[in-house]
PDB file of C-alpha atoms in Angstrom:
ATOM      1  CA  ALA A   1      -5.658  51.336-127.883  1.00  0.00           C
ATOM      2  CA  GLN A   2      -2.185  49.880-127.876  1.00  0.00           C
ATOM      3  CA  SER A   3       0.845  51.367-129.620  1.00  0.00           C
ATOM      4  CA  VAL A   4       4.616  51.049-129.679  1.00  0.00           C
ATOM      5  CA  THR A   5       7.251  53.672-130.372  1.00  0.00           C
ATOM      6  CA  GLN A   6      10.854  52.752-131.021  1.00  0.00           C
ATOM      7  CA  LEU A   7      13.199  55.686-130.721  1.00  0.00           C
ATOM      8  CA  GLY A   8      15.758  55.681-133.487  1.00  0.00           C
ATOM      9  CA  SER A   9      15.393  53.796-136.729  1.00  0.00           C
ATOM     10  CA  HIS A  10      19.152  53.206-136.796  1.00  0.00           C
ATOM     11  CA  VAL A  11      21.616  52.725-133.954  1.00  0.00           C
ATOM     12  CA  SER A  12      25.343  52.275-134.435  1.00  0.00           C
ATOM     13  CA  VAL A  13      27.712  50.997-131.738  1.00  0.00           C
ATOM     14  CA  SER A  14      31.281  49.761-131.631  1.00  0.00           C
ATOM     15  CA  GLU A  15      32.018  46.132-130.925  1.00  0.00           C
ATOM     16  CA  GLY A  16      32.244  45.692-127.150  1.00  0.00           C
ATOM     17  CA  ALA A  17      30.138  48.778-126.386  1.00  0.00           C
ATOM     18  CA  LEU A  18      26.797  48.895-124.631  1.00  0.00           C
ATOM     19  CA  VAL A  19      23.726  48.325-126.753  1.00  0.00           C
ATOM     20  CA  LEU A  20      20.608  50.305-125.813  1.00  0.00           C
ATOM     21  CA  LEU A  21      17.494  50.156-127.966  1.00  0.00           C
ATOM     22  CA  ARG A  22      14.579  52.219-126.732  1.00  0.00           C
ATOM     23  CA  CYS A  23      10.929  51.259-126.721  1.00  0.00           C
ATOM     24  CA  ASN A  24       7.917  53.032-125.263  1.00  0.00           C
ATOM     25  CA  TYR A  25       4.435  51.634-125.350  1.00  0.00           C
ATOM     26  CA  SER A  26       0.885  52.529-124.525  1.00  0.00           C
ATOM     27  CA  SER A  27      -1.627  49.954-123.471  1.00  0.00           C
ATOM     28  CA  SER A  28      -5.109  50.031-122.033  1.00  0.00           C
ATOM     29  CA  VAL A  29      -4.712  46.492-120.691  1.00  0.00           C
ATOM     30  CA  PRO A  30      -1.936  44.896-118.621  1.00  0.00           C
ATOM     31  CA  PRO A  31       0.860  44.784-121.171  1.00  0.00           C
ATOM     32  CA  TYR A  32       2.563  41.761-122.543  1.00  0.00           C
ATOM     33  CA  LEU A  33       5.780  43.069-124.088  1.00  0.00           C
ATOM     34  CA  PHE A  34       8.181  41.460-126.527  1.00  0.00           C
ATOM     35  CA  TRP A  35      11.425  42.067-128.332  1.00  0.00           C
ATOM     36  CA  TYR A  36      12.008  40.251-131.603  1.00  0.00           C
ATOM     37  CA  VAL A  37      15.132  40.155-133.762  1.00  0.00           C
ATOM     38  CA  GLN A  38      15.296  39.790-137.517  1.00  0.00           C
ATOM     39  CA  TYR A  39      18.494  38.829-139.287  1.00  0.00           C
ATOM     40  CA  PRO A  40      18.799  39.602-143.014  1.00  0.00           C
ATOM     41  CA  ASN A  41      16.371  37.671-145.195  1.00  0.00           C
ATOM     42  CA  GLN A  42      14.861  35.830-142.276  1.00  0.00           C
ATOM     43  CA  GLY A  43      11.667  35.954-140.266  1.00  0.00           C
ATOM     44  CA  LEU A  44      11.455  37.369-136.765  1.00  0.00           C
ATOM     45  CA  GLN A  45      12.478  35.366-133.728  1.00  0.00           C
ATOM     46  CA  LEU A  46      11.714  36.068-130.111  1.00  0.00           C
ATOM     47  CA  LEU A  47      14.518  37.596-128.024  1.00  0.00           C
ATOM     48  CA  LEU A  48      12.638  37.983-124.769  1.00  0.00           C
ATOM     49  CA  LYS A  49       9.232  38.715-123.308  1.00  0.00           C
ATOM     50  CA  TYR A  50       7.567  40.245-120.282  1.00  0.00           C
ATOM     51  CA  THR A  51       4.226  38.875-119.204  1.00  0.00           C
ATOM     52  CA  THR A  52       3.996  39.153-115.406  1.00  0.00           C
ATOM     53  CA  GLY A  53       6.357  38.946-112.444  1.00  0.00           C
ATOM     54  CA  ALA A  54       9.982  40.066-112.482  1.00  0.00           C
ATOM     55  CA  THR A  55      10.404  43.314-114.367  1.00  0.00           C
ATOM     56  CA  LEU A  56      13.958  42.568-115.517  1.00  0.00           C
ATOM     57  CA  VAL A  57      13.740  39.989-118.215  1.00  0.00           C
ATOM     58  CA  LYS A  58      16.668  38.074-119.668  1.00  0.00           C
ATOM     59  CA  GLY A  59      16.644  36.749-123.172  1.00  0.00           C
ATOM     60  CA  ILE A  60      18.831  34.954-125.625  1.00  0.00           C
ATOM     61  CA  ASN A  61      22.289  36.085-126.775  1.00  0.00           C
ATOM     62  CA  GLY A  62      22.931  38.135-123.604  1.00  0.00           C
ATOM     63  CA  PHE A  63      20.096  40.623-124.126  1.00  0.00           C
ATOM     64  CA  GLU A  64      17.852  41.839-121.360  1.00  0.00           C
ATOM     65  CA  ALA A  65      15.051  44.347-120.959  1.00  0.00           C
ATOM     66  CA  GLU A  66      13.417  46.088-118.048  1.00  0.00           C
ATOM     67  CA  PHE A  67       9.710  46.771-117.814  1.00  0.00           C
ATOM     68  CA  LYS A  68       9.129  50.178-116.225  1.00  0.00           C
ATOM     69  CA  LYS A  69       5.448  50.783-115.784  1.00  0.00           C
ATOM     70  CA  SER A  70       5.830  54.363-114.567  1.00  0.00           C
ATOM     71  CA  GLU A  71       7.787  55.257-117.692  1.00  0.00           C
ATOM     72  CA  THR A  72       5.801  52.949-120.026  1.00  0.00           C
ATOM     73  CA  SER A  73       9.139  51.732-121.320  1.00  0.00           C
ATOM     74  CA  PHE A  74      10.700  48.408-122.213  1.00  0.00           C
ATOM     75  CA  HIS A  75      14.231  49.231-123.358  1.00  0.00           C
ATOM     76  CA  LEU A  76      16.522  46.488-124.641  1.00  0.00           C
ATOM     77  CA  THR A  77      20.147  46.329-123.508  1.00  0.00           C
ATOM     78  CA  LYS A  78      23.243  44.236-123.932  1.00  0.00           C
ATOM     79  CA  PRO A  79      26.448  45.066-122.047  1.00  0.00           C
ATOM     80  CA  SER A  80      28.854  44.286-124.860  1.00  0.00           C
ATOM     81  CA  ALA A  81      27.942  44.299-128.550  1.00  0.00           C
ATOM     82  CA  HIS A  82      29.153  41.591-130.879  1.00  0.00           C
ATOM     83  CA  MET A  83      29.351  41.758-134.640  1.00  0.00           C
ATOM     84  CA  SER A  84      26.738  39.002-134.826  1.00  0.00           C
ATOM     85  CA  ASP A  85      24.207  41.300-133.095  1.00  0.00           C
ATOM     86  CA  ALA A  86      23.838  43.378-136.240  1.00  0.00           C
ATOM     87  CA  ALA A  87      20.175  42.950-137.167  1.00  0.00           C
ATOM     88  CA  GLU A  88      16.823  44.679-136.976  1.00  0.00           C
ATOM     89  CA  TYR A  89      15.030  44.690-133.637  1.00  0.00           C
ATOM     90  CA  PHE A  90      11.314  45.037-133.105  1.00  0.00           C
ATOM     91  CA  CYS A  91       9.533  45.916-129.890  1.00  0.00           C
ATOM     92  CA  ALA A  92       5.951  44.668-129.640  1.00  0.00           C
ATOM     93  CA  VAL A  93       2.994  44.831-127.282  1.00  0.00           C
ATOM     94  CA  ARG A  94      -0.116  42.724-126.956  1.00  0.00           C
ATOM     95  CA  GLY A  95      -2.865  44.337-128.922  1.00  0.00           C
ATOM     96  CA  GLY A  96      -6.613  43.938-128.774  1.00  0.00           C
ATOM     97  CA  GLY A  97      -7.967  40.431-129.190  1.00  0.00           C
ATOM     98  CA  PHE A  98      -5.228  38.092-130.347  1.00  0.00           C
ATOM     99  CA  LYS A  99      -3.177  40.687-132.162  1.00  0.00           C
ATOM    100  CA  THR A 100       0.316  41.986-131.486  1.00  0.00           C
ATOM    101  CA  ILE A 101       1.324  45.548-132.273  1.00  0.00           C
ATOM    102  CA  PHE A 102       4.864  45.988-133.594  1.00  0.00           C
ATOM    103  CA  GLY A 103       7.079  49.012-133.565  1.00  0.00           C
ATOM    104  CA  ALA A 104       8.687  50.281-136.751  1.00  0.00           C
ATOM    105  CA  GLY A 105      11.973  48.581-135.906  1.00  0.00           C
ATOM    106  CA  THR A 106      15.501  49.680-135.088  1.00  0.00           C
ATOM    107  CA  ARG A 107      18.395  48.563-137.222  1.00  0.00           C
ATOM    108  CA  LEU A 108      21.515  47.921-135.173  1.00  0.00           C
ATOM    109  CA  PHE A 109      24.920  48.373-136.786  1.00  0.00           C
ATOM    110  CA  VAL A 110      28.033  47.087-135.028  1.00  0.00           C
ATOM    111  CA  LYS A 111      31.375  48.578-136.012  1.00  0.00           C
ATOM    112  CA  ALA A 112      34.618  46.670-135.670  1.00  0.00           C
TER     113      ALA A 112
ATOM    114  CA  ASP B   1      10.435  23.509-131.758  1.00  0.00           C
ATOM    115  CA  VAL B   2       7.624  25.336-133.429  1.00  0.00           C
ATOM    116  CA  LYS B   3       8.017  25.429-137.109  1.00  0.00           C
ATOM    117  CA  VAL B   4       6.303  27.825-139.466  1.00  0.00           C
ATOM    118  CA  THR B   5       7.021  27.286-143.124  1.00  0.00           C
ATOM    119  CA  GLN B   6       6.165  29.420-146.121  1.00  0.00           C
ATOM    120  CA  SER B   7       5.827  28.011-149.601  1.00  0.00           C
ATOM    121  CA  SER B   8       8.360  30.257-151.311  1.00  0.00           C
ATOM    122  CA  ARG B   9      11.285  32.413-150.213  1.00  0.00           C
ATOM    123  CA  TYR B  10      11.301  34.478-153.404  1.00  0.00           C
ATOM    124  CA  LEU B  11       8.530  35.005-155.913  1.00  0.00           C
ATOM    125  CA  VAL B  12       8.279  37.122-159.048  1.00  0.00           C
ATOM    126  CA  LYS B  13       4.852  37.725-160.561  1.00  0.00           C
ATOM    127  CA  ARG B  14       3.371  39.952-163.224  1.00  0.00           C
ATOM    128  CA  THR B  15       0.815  42.681-162.673  1.00  0.00           C
ATOM    129  CA  GLY B  16      -2.702  41.277-162.723  1.00  0.00           C
ATOM    130  CA  GLU B  17      -1.751  37.729-161.816  1.00  0.00           C
ATOM    131  CA  LYS B  18      -3.476  35.911-158.961  1.00  0.00           C
ATOM    132  CA  VAL B  19      -0.888  35.033-156.339  1.00  0.00           C
ATOM    133  CA  PHE B  20      -1.102  32.431-153.583  1.00  0.00           C
ATOM    134  CA  LEU B  21       1.182  32.496-150.555  1.00  0.00           C
ATOM    135  CA  GLU B  22       0.966  29.439-148.335  1.00  0.00           C
ATOM    136  CA  CYS B  23       1.854  29.112-144.682  1.00  0.00           C
ATOM    137  CA  VAL B  24       1.906  25.972-142.554  1.00  0.00           C
ATOM    138  CA  GLN B  25       2.542  25.606-138.821  1.00  0.00           C
ATOM    139  CA  ASP B  26       3.080  22.387-136.927  1.00  0.00           C
ATOM    140  CA  MET B  27       2.222  23.334-133.338  1.00  0.00           C
ATOM    141  CA  ASP B  28      -1.549  23.228-133.411  1.00  0.00           C
ATOM    142  CA  HIS B  29      -1.734  26.996-132.808  1.00  0.00           C
ATOM    143  CA  GLU B  30      -5.165  28.508-133.044  1.00  0.00           C
ATOM    144  CA  ASN B  31      -4.074  31.913-134.282  1.00  0.00           C
ATOM    145  CA  MET B  32      -2.371  32.681-137.561  1.00  0.00           C
ATOM    146  CA  PHE B  33      -1.371  35.992-139.113  1.00  0.00           C
ATOM    147  CA  TRP B  34      -0.201  37.531-142.349  1.00  0.00           C
ATOM    148  CA  TYR B  35       1.948  40.660-142.294  1.00  0.00           C
ATOM    149  CA  ARG B  36       3.721  42.670-144.888  1.00  0.00           C
ATOM    150  CA  GLN B  37       7.005  44.312-144.056  1.00  0.00           C
ATOM    151  CA  ASP B  38       8.275  47.422-145.800  1.00  0.00           C
ATOM    152  CA  PRO B  39      11.325  49.535-144.910  1.00  0.00           C
ATOM    153  CA  GLY B  40      10.532  52.138-142.268  1.00  0.00           C
ATOM    154  CA  LEU B  41       6.984  50.881-141.772  1.00  0.00           C
ATOM    155  CA  GLY B  42       7.614  47.839-139.598  1.00  0.00           C
ATOM    156  CA  LEU B  43       5.124  45.004-139.768  1.00  0.00           C
ATOM    157  CA  ARG B  44       1.600  45.752-140.879  1.00  0.00           C
ATOM    158  CA  LEU B  45      -1.132  43.232-140.276  1.00  0.00           C
ATOM    159  CA  ILE B  46      -3.058  42.187-143.370  1.00  0.00           C
ATOM    160  CA  TYR B  47      -5.363  39.478-142.022  1.00  0.00           C
ATOM    161  CA  PHE B  48      -5.493  37.104-139.133  1.00  0.00           C
ATOM    162  CA  SER B  49      -7.411  33.991-138.213  1.00  0.00           C
ATOM    163  CA  TYR B  50      -8.281  32.679-134.777  1.00  0.00           C
ATOM    164  CA  ASP B  51      -9.866  29.428-135.872  1.00  0.00           C
ATOM    165  CA  VAL B  52     -10.520  27.305-138.913  1.00  0.00           C
ATOM    166  CA  LYS B  53     -12.659  29.171-141.437  1.00  0.00           C
ATOM    167  CA  MET B  54     -12.547  32.282-139.248  1.00  0.00           C
ATOM    168  CA  LYS B  55     -10.769  35.395-140.431  1.00  0.00           C
ATOM    169  CA  GLU B  56     -10.584  39.033-139.550  1.00  0.00           C
ATOM    170  CA  LYS B  57      -9.231  42.013-141.391  1.00  0.00           C
ATOM    171  CA  GLY B  58      -6.104  43.622-140.122  1.00  0.00           C
ATOM    172  CA  ASP B  59      -4.887  47.125-140.830  1.00  0.00           C
ATOM    173  CA  ILE B  60      -4.303  46.825-144.583  1.00  0.00           C
ATOM    174  CA  PRO B  61      -6.618  44.161-146.054  1.00  0.00           C
ATOM    175  CA  GLU B  62      -7.349  45.909-149.357  1.00  0.00           C
ATOM    176  CA  GLY B  63      -6.274  43.849-152.353  1.00  0.00           C
ATOM    177  CA  TYR B  64      -5.841  40.687-150.287  1.00  0.00           C
ATOM    178  CA  SER B  65      -7.946  37.759-149.171  1.00  0.00           C
ATOM    179  CA  VAL B  66      -7.200  34.720-147.014  1.00  0.00           C
ATOM    180  CA  SER B  67      -8.268  31.142-146.581  1.00  0.00           C
ATOM    181  CA  ARG B  68      -8.030  28.827-143.614  1.00  0.00           C
ATOM    182  CA  GLU B  69      -9.574  25.471-144.400  1.00  0.00           C
ATOM    183  CA  LYS B  70      -7.352  23.513-142.002  1.00  0.00           C
ATOM    184  CA  LYS B  71      -5.957  24.551-138.662  1.00  0.00           C
ATOM    185  CA  GLU B  72      -2.337  24.263-139.734  1.00  0.00           C
ATOM    186  CA  ARG B  73      -2.599  26.140-143.020  1.00  0.00           C
ATOM    187  CA  PHE B  74      -3.274  29.803-143.709  1.00  0.00           C
ATOM    188  CA  SER B  75      -3.156  31.109-147.245  1.00  0.00           C
ATOM    189  CA  LEU B  76      -2.820  34.679-148.449  1.00  0.00           C
ATOM    190  CA  ILE B  77      -4.252  35.502-151.855  1.00  0.00           C
ATOM    191  CA  LEU B  78      -3.513  38.519-153.983  1.00  0.00           C
ATOM    192  CA  GLU B  79      -6.514  38.615-156.268  1.00  0.00           C
ATOM    193  CA  SER B  80      -4.843  40.778-158.919  1.00  0.00           C
ATOM    194  CA  ALA B  81      -1.251  41.577-158.102  1.00  0.00           C
ATOM    195  CA  SER B  82      -0.096  45.154-158.412  1.00  0.00           C
ATOM    196  CA  THR B  83       3.356  46.696-158.219  1.00  0.00           C
ATOM    197  CA  ASN B  84       2.559  48.333-154.873  1.00  0.00           C
ATOM    198  CA  GLN B  85       2.206  44.856-153.408  1.00  0.00           C
ATOM    199  CA  THR B  86       5.902  44.229-153.915  1.00  0.00           C
ATOM    200  CA  SER B  87       7.018  43.510-150.373  1.00  0.00           C
ATOM    201  CA  MET B  88       8.219  40.968-147.840  1.00  0.00           C
ATOM    202  CA  TYR B  89       5.339  38.847-146.562  1.00  0.00           C
ATOM    203  CA  LEU B  90       5.610  37.213-143.168  1.00  0.00           C
ATOM    204  CA  CYS B  91       3.364  34.554-141.738  1.00  0.00           C
ATOM    205  CA  ALA B  92       3.136  33.927-137.995  1.00  0.00           C
ATOM    206  CA  SER B  93       1.245  31.717-135.604  1.00  0.00           C
ATOM    207  CA  SER B  94       0.560  31.962-131.907  1.00  0.00           C
ATOM    208  CA  PRO B  95      -1.190  29.912-129.264  1.00  0.00           C
ATOM    209  CA  SER B  96      -4.304  31.314-127.720  1.00  0.00           C
ATOM    210  CA  PRO B  97      -4.264  32.075-123.975  1.00  0.00           C
ATOM    211  CA  VAL B  98      -6.236  28.914-123.324  1.00  0.00           C
ATOM    212  CA  GLN B  99      -3.557  26.860-125.072  1.00  0.00           C
ATOM    213  CA  THR B 100      -0.701  28.169-122.962  1.00  0.00           C
ATOM    214  CA  VAL B 101      -0.110  29.977-119.725  1.00  0.00           C
ATOM    215  CA  LEU B 102       3.553  30.639-120.414  1.00  0.00           C
ATOM    216  CA  SER B 103       3.510  32.116-123.876  1.00  0.00           C
ATOM    217  CA  PRO B 104       0.205  33.735-124.739  1.00  0.00           C
ATOM    218  CA  TYR B 105       0.450  36.204-127.594  1.00  0.00           C
ATOM    219  CA  GLU B 106       4.008  35.132-128.447  1.00  0.00           C
ATOM    220  CA  GLN B 107       4.256  34.869-132.210  1.00  0.00           C
ATOM    221  CA  TYR B 108       6.294  32.387-134.208  1.00  0.00           C
ATOM    222  CA  PHE B 109       7.337  33.538-137.640  1.00  0.00           C
ATOM    223  CA  GLY B 110       8.088  31.850-140.906  1.00  0.00           C
ATOM    224  CA  PRO B 111      11.149  32.846-142.957  1.00  0.00           C
ATOM    225  CA  GLY B 112       9.178  35.216-145.167  1.00  0.00           C
ATOM    226  CA  THR B 113       8.386  35.435-148.866  1.00  0.00           C
ATOM    227  CA  ARG B 114       9.909  38.271-150.818  1.00  0.00           C
ATOM    228  CA  LEU B 115       7.401  39.030-153.553  1.00  0.00           C
ATOM    229  CA  THR B 116       8.228  41.183-156.541  1.00  0.00           C
ATOM    230  CA  VAL B 117       5.423  42.255-158.862  1.00  0.00           C
ATOM    231  CA  THR B 118       6.578  43.580-162.225  1.00  0.00           C
TER     232      THR B 118
END
């Protein structure tokens, strides 16, 4: 069975600081991994994805994530936070069949 | 760009009413999904459909039904709305692996419907 654990329901950083959002997964099949972002009162949109190939994946808005199979992790990072990054972030993994399993989400706060 | 639209952004209904939430996608995706989103619980899958007239229960199907008569449209029905169904409802679509090599399992979301049942 597939599952996703996001460590920390809330993360607060100062503007310009490193953003690190943690995600661990379990999967009985080769994982397809995703990070989605949700701004207030909107649906989710894809930030980045890992399917196969290069383990360091770059996404939109300066975010990137590294797939580490040995650690079953897919942490999301951004070198320098911007106020506009304040949102909720969801890590997800391919589930059985056509489904996707989502983590509980991490809300990112950015302080001026 | 893929577009997923939902019929209402905000909806207020009374307990016991039958509620229809409509979702339309314009990218010919085979798979469509309905989720509800509640604080601290993430996204929970209610139902999904992998083809016209095909549907499967997700993790929390009780109190809901769905309809997919056309490929682009997936409807969520609350047969008799209750206050514990007050939530944000998100529709998504995704291509099947045979439709795309680049983006299998990637989901495209609508803007959501915030439903309040009083």
